């Protein structure tokens, strides 16, 4: 073996010391932070920053989550208030929207809404107020949407429809008194069901202030609620659905004063967010540098391996140099930096997009905590689990692609056949959710039960459909999925027990027996690549 290695060295123009230095350099690259510290005394800055990030990003998320919770609760409670104030007979319809079936009910509800709006100040227990623009209150706007021209005669099975849509609106100011015949006598306005009314929309704007944040030492926000009450008659089935849609604008109040506060808490929060920003930015720079260094080393190893062994480095060995954990941390840092900027904008009232900020900070914090697994991999007992997940991922992905094709086939079939007869199959989105629940053994009996009173053919098809789906996915697909993971685990465990290198890269590095404490890594530098260029590869 020594003669063969000497021959290779002579052929390439490399001495044994150069090869050993490169092997030692590769081994150092794949060491964990503690081993690198023992080898060169290099401070584990990335490890320190990641531990710091776990603490500060979690604190940031909790702080934002509490503030976001108050905002969401305030919006939801106000929406419930609007439904109880403006919808006649509303009793928390959790199983469906409020519905009307007669013309009289529709007219009564519209009059009811307008009366409640004009007398809002005498009714509400909250701090709701009308919107004031240039000294005038914003009026309530009542619009009806209908086909331009239509003649429908179900008795003779004839119709003539112009599909173009017209919209007719009137405005009613908050201080305007309303009699029962106001709508009927208003010029150019009447609810004309003969023109095949599509919908009646009532638009109104209300303002309020979220005072509950004062108890949590936060500056209260001002809210504009742009409310739309919709009488939906697009189906023309004799059932008009009534619901409230609510769009909220949050902004800083123009003039405010909170006794006993100096805005110190706001400055502390902004300072803390700035610390998070800087920590994540430093982590981002360090991780990008490590990824770039790994890619450079990958090219050096490929050139060296091609000349030294006359072999091509496999794709799996190339990917060893690209640390997936660093990629995860980079994504997490970018999301945290962006989310922190949005959070600062929200706290300073320049921005109000809570949803985007929540998604960014929540996902980033999740990735930070997932990244902790990397440091558990330094221990052999934990490392085998991580190696199993990494090795099984390609096979699992290919398996999921095949399973997804079958799954989508069942989704389309269930939607088109069972959709007209079963609420859980009414839309394609509901079908995917229902089948995923069945896949996990949830809600089986109720899914079967709802198909009992249907026609015999549909009932029989539903049984064949559900039984075959459950049998294929629970007893076959899930079992094969678990078998893939188990087989990979046994393979990794076998390699660890026998200490067999599983790749050319690991076999090459394993020939270096120098320990981190040996002191031989102190002189390992970047000059090896230059030697390669002037030797084998010049």
C-alpha angles and dihedrals in degrees: 000000000000090000091051091049091048090051091051091048091050093048093051096040091242126130123219092253092059092051092047091049090052091047090049090049091053091049090051091051092057095046120112119246094264093052091047089053091053092045100049106359090246113164113241095236096160091051091049093049092047091053089048090048092054090059101040098041091050091050090048091050093049091049092049092042093057091049092045091049091056091049094049092045091050092050094047094047091049090050089053089048091053092050092052093043099047108024112079113229094003110166105173097283099206095163097052145338125286110274135199128200108180136058090235091056091050093051093045092051093050092050089046092054094048092048092049091049095049090048096039096121091058094047112041124082090200131079095261118150139176120261112258119205121177091341095308127104116239107251128230109253121213116195133177121200120205143152113279095234127000139160116189123181111172090173092065095029092242135127140168116194134177101205093207112111127226127197125207121189141180130188126224120190120221095245094047114111116230127212124192093258098046094105093045093052096040108113117254093002133103135129099256109188090175090072088060100255112221099191146334114224124192116196123196137156126216131180132211143156125238100228098170091083090070090074089057094049094253128130111254118246128223117234133204112198112201102196128194119188108199127201099194115204100153093118092055088209096134091262119102114195117213123201142146125241118197130198116187131204116194121196143151115280113249096229124020142157129181113190116235097016130107102183090257093133091054091053091049091052092048090049091050092050088051090054090052090049093051094045092051092045091053090047090049093053093047094048094047089051091051092048092050091048090051092051091050091050090048091059091047091051092048092053092044094047093048093053099035099044100015089233135121118243111242121241092246091055090049091053090054087075093055105076107214091199090062090051089052091049091048091053090046092049093049091050093046092049092049092044092049091053090051091047091052088049091051093049091049089046094239091115134031103183099125094162097059091044091049092051093049097046094040094050092043093052090048090053091047091055092044087053089063087075088070091066092047087058088072086076115072096223091057096035094066090062092051092046089051093053092047095047094045095047098087093049091043091052093051090046092050091051090056092044091048091057091056091043093053090049090057090045094056093043094049093046096052098039106033099027096089091051106036130052093213091058097042095108133023091246091054091049093055091048093047094049091046089053090050089048088060093046095254128139095358101143096048090050090054093041097058092061097058098094097048128102116293094248093051091043092052092047092049090054093050090045096049097040093049093047093049092045095048099043103035101036100032114018097042092043091052090046091054090045090056091055093044093050092050091048092053091048093051091045091052092051092048093049094050092037091226118162109241098201142033090248093054091045090053093048092045090067088070106087097176112125122222090249093054094091092227092113093065093081097042106116142157095272093096092080091055090051089052091051094052094039120038099002106038 
